Coordinates of N, CA and C and ligand atoms in Angstrom, one line a residue:
M22 N 0.8 -1.2 0.0 CA 0.0 0.0 0.0 C 0.9 1.3 0.0
K23 N 0.5 2.2 -0.8 CA 1.3 3.5 -0.9 C 0.9 4.4 0.3
T24 N 1.9 4.8 1.1 CA 1.6 5.7 2.2 C 1.5 7.1 1.6
S25 N 1.0 8.1 2.4 CA 0.8 9.4 1.8 C 2.1 10.1 1.5
E26 N 3.2 9.9 2.3 CA 4.5 10.5 2.0 C 5.4 9.4 1.6
T27 N 6.1 9.6 0.5 CA 7.0 8.6 0.0 C 8.5 9.1 0.4
T28 N 9.2 8.1 1.0 CA 10.5 8.4 1.5 C 11.5 7.4 0.9
A29 N 12.6 8.0 0.4 CA 13.7 7.1 -0.1 C 14.8 7.1 1.0
F30 N 15.3 5.9 1.2 CA 16.4 5.8 2.2 C 17.7 5.6 1.4
Y31 N 18.6 6.6 1.4 CA 19.8 6.5 0.6 C 21.0 6.2 1.4
P32 N 21.4 5.0 1.5 CA 22.5 4.6 2.3 C 23.9 4.7 1.6
G33 N 24.9 5.1 2.4 CA 26.2 5.2 1.8 C 27.2 5.6 2.8
S34 N 28.5 5.6 2.4 CA 29.5 6.0 3.3 C 29.7 7.5 3.2
F35 N 29.5 8.0 1.9 CA 29.6 9.5 1.6 C 30.9 10.0 2.2
D36 N 32.0 9.4 1.8 CA 33.3 9.7 2.4 C 34.3 10.2 1.3
P37 N 34.1 11.4 0.7 CA 33.0 12.3 1.0 C 31.9 12.2 -0.1
F38 N 30.8 13.0 0.1 CA 29.7 13.2 -0.8 C 30.2 13.8 -2.1
T39 N 29.8 13.3 -3.2 CA 30.3 13.8 -4.5 C 29.2 14.3 -5.4
L40 N 29.6 14.8 -6.5 CA 28.6 15.3 -7.5 C 27.7 14.1 -8.0
G41 N 28.3 12.9 -8.0 CA 27.5 11.7 -8.4 C 26.4 11.4 -7.4
H42 N 26.8 11.5 -6.1 CA 25.8 11.3 -5.1 C 24.7 12.4 -5.2
E43 N 25.1 13.6 -5.4 CA 24.2 14.7 -5.4 C 23.2 14.5 -6.5
S44 N 23.7 14.1 -7.7 CA 22.8 14.0 -8.9 C 21.7 12.9 -8.6
I45 N 22.1 11.8 -8.0 CA 21.1 10.8 -7.6 C 20.1 11.3 -6.7
L46 N 20.5 12.0 -5.7 CA 19.6 12.6 -4.6 C 18.6 13.6 -5.3
L47 N 19.1 14.5 -6.1 CA 18.2 15.5 -6.7 C 17.2 14.8 -7.7
R48 N 17.7 13.8 -8.4 CA 16.7 13.1 -9.3 C 15.7 12.4 -8.5
A49 N 16.1 11.8 -7.4 CA 15.2 11.0 -6.5 C 14.1 12.0 -5.9
L50 N 14.5 13.2 -5.7 CA 13.5 14.2 -5.1 C 12.4 14.6 -6.1
Q51 N 12.6 14.2 -7.4 CA 11.6 14.4 -8.4 C 10.5 13.4 -8.2
I52 N 10.8 12.3 -7.5 CA 9.9 11.1 -7.5 C 9.4 10.9 -6.0
F53 N 10.3 11.1 -5.1 CA 10.0 10.9 -3.7 C 9.7 12.2 -3.0
D54 N 8.9 12.2 -2.0 CA 8.6 13.4 -1.2 C 9.9 13.8 -0.4
K55 N 10.6 12.8 0.1 CA 11.7 13.0 1.0 C 12.8 12.0 0.7
V56 N 14.0 12.4 0.9 CA 15.2 11.5 0.8 C 15.9 11.6 2.2
I57 N 16.2 10.4 2.7 CA 17.0 10.3 3.9 C 18.4 9.9 3.5
L58 N 19.3 10.8 3.8 CA 20.7 10.5 3.5 C 21.2 9.7 4.8
A59 N 21.5 8.5 4.6 CA 21.8 7.6 5.7 C 23.3 7.2 5.7
I60 N 24.0 7.7 6.6 CA 25.5 7.4 6.7 C 25.6 6.1 7.5
G61 N 26.1 5.1 6.8 CA 26.3 3.8 7.4 C 27.6 3.8 8.2
V62 N 27.5 3.2 9.4 CA 28.7 3.2 10.3 C 29.1 1.7 10.5
N63 N 30.3 1.4 10.0 CA 30.8 0.1 10.1 C 32.2 0.1 10.8
D64 N 32.2 -0.4 12.0 CA 33.4 -0.3 12.9 C 34.6 -1.0 12.3
S65 N 34.4 -1.9 11.4 CA 35.6 -2.6 10.8 C 36.1 -1.8 9.6
K66 N 35.5 -0.7 9.2 CA 35.9 0.1 8.1 C 36.7 1.3 8.5
H67 N 37.7 1.7 7.8 CA 38.4 2.9 8.1 C 37.9 4.0 7.1
Y68 N 37.5 5.1 7.7 CA 37.0 6.2 6.9 C 38.0 7.4 6.8
Y69 N 38.0 8.2 5.8 CA 38.9 9.3 5.6 C 38.4 10.5 6.5
F70 N 37.1 10.7 6.4 CA 36.5 11.8 7.2 C 35.8 11.1 8.4
T71 N 35.8 11.7 9.6 CA 35.2 11.1 10.7 C 33.6 11.2 10.5
L72 N 32.9 10.4 11.3 CA 31.5 10.4 11.2 C 30.9 11.8 11.4
E73 N 31.4 12.5 12.4 CA 31.0 13.8 12.8 C 31.2 14.8 11.6
Q74 N 32.4 14.7 11.0 CA 32.6 15.5 9.8 C 31.7 15.3 8.7
R75 N 31.3 14.0 8.4 CA 30.4 13.7 7.3 C 29.0 14.1 7.7
I76 N 28.6 14.0 8.9 CA 27.3 14.5 9.3 C 27.2 16.0 9.1
D77 N 28.2 16.7 9.6 CA 28.2 18.2 9.5 C 28.2 18.6 8.1
M78 N 29.0 18.0 7.3 CA 29.1 18.4 5.8 C 27.7 18.3 5.2
L79 N 27.0 17.1 5.4 CA 25.7 16.9 4.8 C 24.6 17.8 5.4
Q80 N 24.7 17.9 6.7 CA 23.6 18.8 7.3 C 23.7 20.2 6.8
D81 N 25.0 20.6 6.7 CA 25.2 22.0 6.3 C 24.8 22.2 4.8
L82 N 25.1 21.2 4.0 CA 24.7 21.2 2.6 C 23.2 21.3 2.3
Y83 N 22.5 20.6 3.2 CA 21.0 20.5 2.9 C 20.2 21.2 4.0
T84 N 20.8 22.1 4.7 CA 20.2 22.8 5.8 C 18.9 23.5 5.4
D85 N 18.9 24.0 4.1 CA 17.7 24.8 3.6 C 16.7 23.9 2.9
N86 N 17.0 22.6 2.9 CA 16.1 21.7 2.1 C 15.3 20.8 3.1
P87 N 14.0 21.1 3.4 CA 13.3 20.3 4.3 C 13.0 18.9 3.8
C88 N 13.3 18.6 2.5 CA 13.0 17.3 2.0 C 14.2 16.3 2.1
V89 N 15.3 16.8 2.7 CA 16.4 16.0 2.9 C 16.7 15.9 4.4
E90 N 16.8 14.6 4.9 CA 17.2 14.4 6.3 C 18.5 13.6 6.3
V91 N 19.3 13.9 7.3 CA 20.6 13.2 7.4 C 20.5 12.3 8.7
V92 N 20.8 11.1 8.6 CA 20.8 10.2 9.7 C 22.0 9.3 9.7
T93 N 22.3 8.6 10.8 CA 23.4 7.6 10.8 C 22.7 6.3 11.2
Y94 N 23.4 5.2 10.8 CA 22.9 3.9 11.3 C 24.0 2.9 11.4
S95 N 23.9 1.9 12.3 CA 25.0 1.0 12.4 C 24.5 -0.5 12.4
D96 N 23.3 -0.7 12.0 CA 22.8 -2.0 11.8 C 22.6 -2.3 10.4
L97 N 21.8 -3.4 10.1 CA 21.5 -3.7 8.7 C 20.8 -2.6 8.0
T98 N 21.2 -2.3 6.7 CA 20.6 -1.2 6.0 C 19.0 -1.4 5.9
V99 N 18.6 -2.6 5.6 CA 17.1 -2.8 5.5 C 16.4 -2.5 6.8
L100 N 17.0 -2.9 7.9 CA 16.4 -2.7 9.2 C 16.3 -1.2 9.5
A101 N 17.4 -0.5 9.2 CA 17.4 1.0 9.4 C 16.4 1.6 8.4
A102 N 16.2 1.1 7.2 CA 15.3 1.7 6.3 C 13.8 1.5 6.8
Q103 N 13.6 0.3 7.4 CA 12.3 0.0 7.9 C 12.0 0.9 9.1
R104 N 13.0 1.1 9.9 CA 12.8 1.9 11.1 C 12.4 3.4 10.7
H105 N 13.0 3.8 9.6 CA 12.7 5.2 9.2 C 11.5 5.2 8.3
K106 N 10.7 4.1 8.2 CA 9.5 4.0 7.4 C 9.7 4.4 5.9
A107 N 10.8 3.9 5.4 CA 11.2 4.2 4.0 C 10.2 3.4 3.1
T108 N 9.9 4.1 2.0 CA 9.1 3.5 0.9 C 10.1 2.6 0.1
A109 N 11.3 3.0 -0.1 CA 12.3 2.2 -0.9 C 13.7 2.7 -0.5
I110 N 14.6 1.8 -0.8 CA 16.0 2.1 -0.6 C 16.5 2.7 -2.0
L111 N 17.4 3.6 -1.9 CA 17.8 4.3 -3.1 C 19.3 4.0 -3.3
R112 N 19.7 3.7 -4.5 CA 21.1 3.4 -4.8 C 21.4 3.9 -6.3
G113 N 22.7 4.2 -6.5 CA 23.1 4.6 -7.8 C 23.9 3.5 -8.5
I114 N 23.9 3.5 -9.8 CA 24.6 2.5 -10.6 C 25.5 3.2 -11.6
R115 N 26.8 3.0 -11.5 CA 27.7 3.6 -12.5 C 28.2 2.7 -13.6
S116 N 28.2 1.4 -13.3 CA 28.8 0.4 -14.2 C 28.2 -1.0 -14.0
A117 N 28.7 -1.9 -14.9 CA 28.2 -3.3 -14.8 C 28.6 -3.9 -13.4
T118 N 29.8 -3.4 -12.9 CA 30.3 -4.0 -11.7 C 29.3 -3.5 -10.5
D119 N 29.0 -2.2 -10.6 CA 28.0 -1.8 -9.6 C 26.7 -2.6 -9.7
F120 N 26.3 -2.8 -10.9 CA 25.0 -3.5 -11.2 C 25.0 -4.9 -10.5
E121 N 26.0 -5.7 -10.8 CA 26.1 -7.0 -10.2 C 26.0 -7.0 -8.7
Y122 N 26.8 -6.2 -8.1 CA 26.9 -6.1 -6.7 C 25.5 -5.6 -6.1
E123 N 25.0 -4.6 -6.7 CA 23.7 -4.0 -6.2 C 22.5 -4.9 -6.4
K124 N 22.5 -5.7 -7.5 CA 21.4 -6.6 -7.7 C 21.3 -7.6 -6.6
N125 N 22.5 -8.1 -6.3 CA 22.5 -9.1 -5.2 C 22.0 -8.6 -3.9
L126 N 22.5 -7.4 -3.6 CA 22.1 -6.7 -2.3 C 20.6 -6.5 -2.3
A127 N 20.1 -6.0 -3.4 CA 18.6 -5.6 -3.5 C 17.8 -6.9 -3.4
D128 N 18.2 -8.0 -3.9 CA 17.5 -9.2 -3.8 C 17.4 -9.7 -2.4
I129 N 18.6 -9.6 -1.7 CA 18.6 -10.0 -0.3 C 17.7 -9.1 0.5
N130 N 17.9 -7.8 0.3 CA 17.1 -6.8 1.1 C 15.6 -7.0 1.0
R131 N 15.2 -7.3 -0.3 CA 13.8 -7.5 -0.5 C 13.3 -8.7 0.1
S132 N 14.1 -9.8 0.1 CA 13.6 -11.0 0.7 C 13.5 -10.9 2.2
L133 N 14.3 -10.1 2.8 CA 14.3 -9.9 4.2 C 13.1 -9.0 4.7
T134 N 12.8 -8.0 3.9 CA 11.8 -7.1 4.5 C 10.7 -6.6 3.5
H135 N 10.8 -7.1 2.3 CA 9.9 -6.6 1.2 C 10.1 -5.1 0.8
I136 N 11.2 -4.6 1.3 CA 11.5 -3.2 0.8 C 12.3 -3.3 -0.5
D137 N 11.8 -2.6 -1.5 CA 12.4 -2.6 -2.8 C 13.5 -1.6 -2.8
T138 N 14.4 -1.8 -3.8 CA 15.5 -0.8 -4.0 C 15.2 -0.2 -5.4
V139 N 15.3 1.1 -5.4 CA 15.1 1.9 -6.6 C 16.5 2.4 -7.1
F140 N 16.8 2.1 -8.3 CA 18.1 2.5 -8.8 C 18.1 3.6 -9.8
F141 N 19.1 4.5 -9.8 CA 19.2 5.5 -10.8 C 20.6 5.2 -11.5
F142 N 20.6 5.2 -12.8 CA 21.9 5.2 -13.5 C 22.5 6.5 -13.4
S143 N 23.9 6.6 -13.1 CA 24.5 7.8 -13.0 C 24.5 8.6 -14.3
E144 N 24.5 9.9 -14.2 CA 24.5 10.7 -15.5 C 26.0 10.5 -16.0
P145 N 26.1 10.4 -17.4 CA 27.4 10.1 -18.0 C 28.5 10.9 -17.5
Q146 N 28.2 12.2 -17.3 CA 29.4 13.1 -16.9 C 29.8 12.8 -15.4
Y147 N 29.1 12.0 -14.7 CA 29.5 11.7 -13.3 C 29.8 10.3 -13.1
S148 N 29.7 9.5 -14.1 CA 29.9 8.0 -13.9 C 31.3 7.6 -13.5
H149 N 32.3 8.5 -13.7 CA 33.7 8.2 -13.3 C 34.0 8.7 -11.9
I150 N 33.0 9.4 -11.3 CA 33.3 10.0 -10.0 C 33.0 9.0 -8.9
S151 N 34.0 8.9 -8.0 CA 33.8 8.1 -6.8 C 34.4 8.7 -5.6
S152 N 33.9 8.4 -4.4 CA 34.5 9.0 -3.2 C 35.9 8.6 -3.1
S153 N 36.2 7.3 -3.5 CA 37.6 6.9 -3.3 C 38.6 7.7 -4.2
M154 N 38.1 8.0 -5.4 CA 38.9 8.9 -6.3 C 39.2 10.3 -5.7
V155 N 38.1 10.8 -5.1 CA 38.2 12.1 -4.4 C 39.2 12.0 -3.3
R156 N 39.1 11.0 -2.5 CA 40.0 10.8 -1.4 C 41.5 10.7 -1.8
E157 N 41.7 10.0 -2.9 CA 43.1 9.9 -3.4 C 43.6 11.2 -3.8
L158 N 42.8 12.1 -4.5 CA 43.2 13.4 -4.9 C 43.5 14.2 -3.6
L159 N 42.7 14.1 -2.6 CA 42.9 14.9 -1.4 C 44.2 14.6 -0.7
R160 N 44.5 13.3 -0.8 CA 45.8 12.8 -0.1 C 47.0 13.5 -0.7
Y161 N 46.9 13.9 -2.0 CA 48.0 14.5 -2.7 C 47.7 16.0 -2.9
N162 N 46.8 16.5 -2.1 CA 46.5 18.0 -2.1 C 46.1 18.5 -3.5
Y163 N 45.4 17.6 -4.3 CA 45.0 18.0 -5.6 C 43.6 18.6 -5.5
P164 N 43.3 19.7 -6.2 CA 41.9 20.3 -6.0 C 40.8 19.3 -6.5
V165 N 39.7 19.3 -5.6 CA 38.7 18.4 -5.9 C 37.3 19.1 -6.2
E166 N 37.4 20.4 -6.3 CA 36.1 21.2 -6.5 C 35.3 20.7 -7.6
S167 N 35.9 20.2 -8.7 CA 35.0 19.8 -9.9 C 34.4 18.4 -9.6
F168 N 34.6 17.8 -8.5 CA 34.0 16.5 -8.3 C 33.0 16.5 -7.1
I169 N 32.9 17.6 -6.4 CA 32.0 17.6 -5.2 C 31.0 18.8 -5.4
P170 N 29.9 18.8 -4.7 CA 28.9 19.9 -4.8 C 29.6 21.2 -4.4
Q171 N 29.2 22.2 -5.1 CA 29.8 23.6 -5.0 C 29.7 24.0 -3.5
N172 N 28.6 23.7 -2.8 CA 28.5 24.2 -1.4 C 28.9 23.2 -0.4
L173 N 29.5 22.1 -0.8 CA 30.0 21.2 0.2 C 31.3 21.8 0.9
K174 N 31.3 21.9 2.2 CA 32.4 22.5 2.9 C 33.3 21.4 3.5
L175 N 34.4 21.1 2.8 CA 35.3 20.1 3.4 C 36.0 20.7 4.6
P176 N 36.2 19.9 5.7 CA 36.8 20.4 6.9 C 38.1 21.0 6.6
K177 N 38.5 22.1 7.3 CA 39.8 22.7 7.1 C 40.9 21.8 7.6
G178 N 42.1 21.9 6.9 CA 43.2 21.1 7.4 C 43.3 19.8 6.7
I179 N 42.4 19.5 5.7 CA 42.4 18.2 5.1 C 43.4 18.3 3.9
Ligands
ADP26 P1 28.9 2.5 -0.3 O1 30.1 2.4 0.6 O2 27.7 2.0 0.3 O3 29.2 2.1 -1.7 P2 29.1 5.2 -1.3 O4 29.1 6.4 -0.5 O5 30.4 4.9 -2.0 O6 28.7 4.1 -0.3 O7 27.9 5.2 -2.4 C1 26.6 5.3 -2.1 C2 25.7 5.1 -3.3 O8 26.0 6.1 -4.2 C3 25.9 3.8 -4.0 O9 24.7 3.3 -4.5 C4 26.8 4.1 -5.1 O10 26.7 3.2 -6.2 C5 26.3 5.5 -5.5 N1 27.3 6.3 -6.2 C6 28.5 6.6 -5.8 N2 29.1 7.4 -6.7 C7 28.2 7.6 -7.7 C8 28.2 8.3 -9.0 N3 29.3 8.9 -9.4 N4 27.1 8.2 -9.8 C9 26.0 7.5 -9.3 N5 25.9 6.9 -8.2 C10 27.0 6.9 -7.4

């Protein structure tokens, strides 16, 4: 049954958030009433930006947009999506490799909770952009402005 407000649960590390992520989010807002940017916390993973830095960056970026909410979660993605009353999980696909991986995850998630995953193919001009590429550039002090949203404020001293 369709609820009155549709909510997409957009999970990711967002380490950092890129133009590719932003494009998926903005396109999803054409279809969903609300998008929850859900930063997944995995203790066994090492992140470039701390959790607090990633929360701050995203909250600051969408502070004027009431249709975007930023949350964190450290359990299974589907359980977190269910807790937030999501209509669907949202993911982006850049390549055949992404597709294979995401299809498997979507099948498992749907079998666990009946929550479907909605996919957006990346826009061609963003399909080469990844957080890991941005991190690599940052490590070598290379400018990353052309890969991240204009208003995303990276923490000073990075
Ligand atoms: P994860 O660690 O879960 O892969 P990411 O932050 O790397 O988290 O990515 C979150 C989502 O955004 C994934 O669905 C990923 O495929 C998608 N994504 C990342 N970069 C792009 C891009 N350039 N274009 C479209 N989707 C993207």
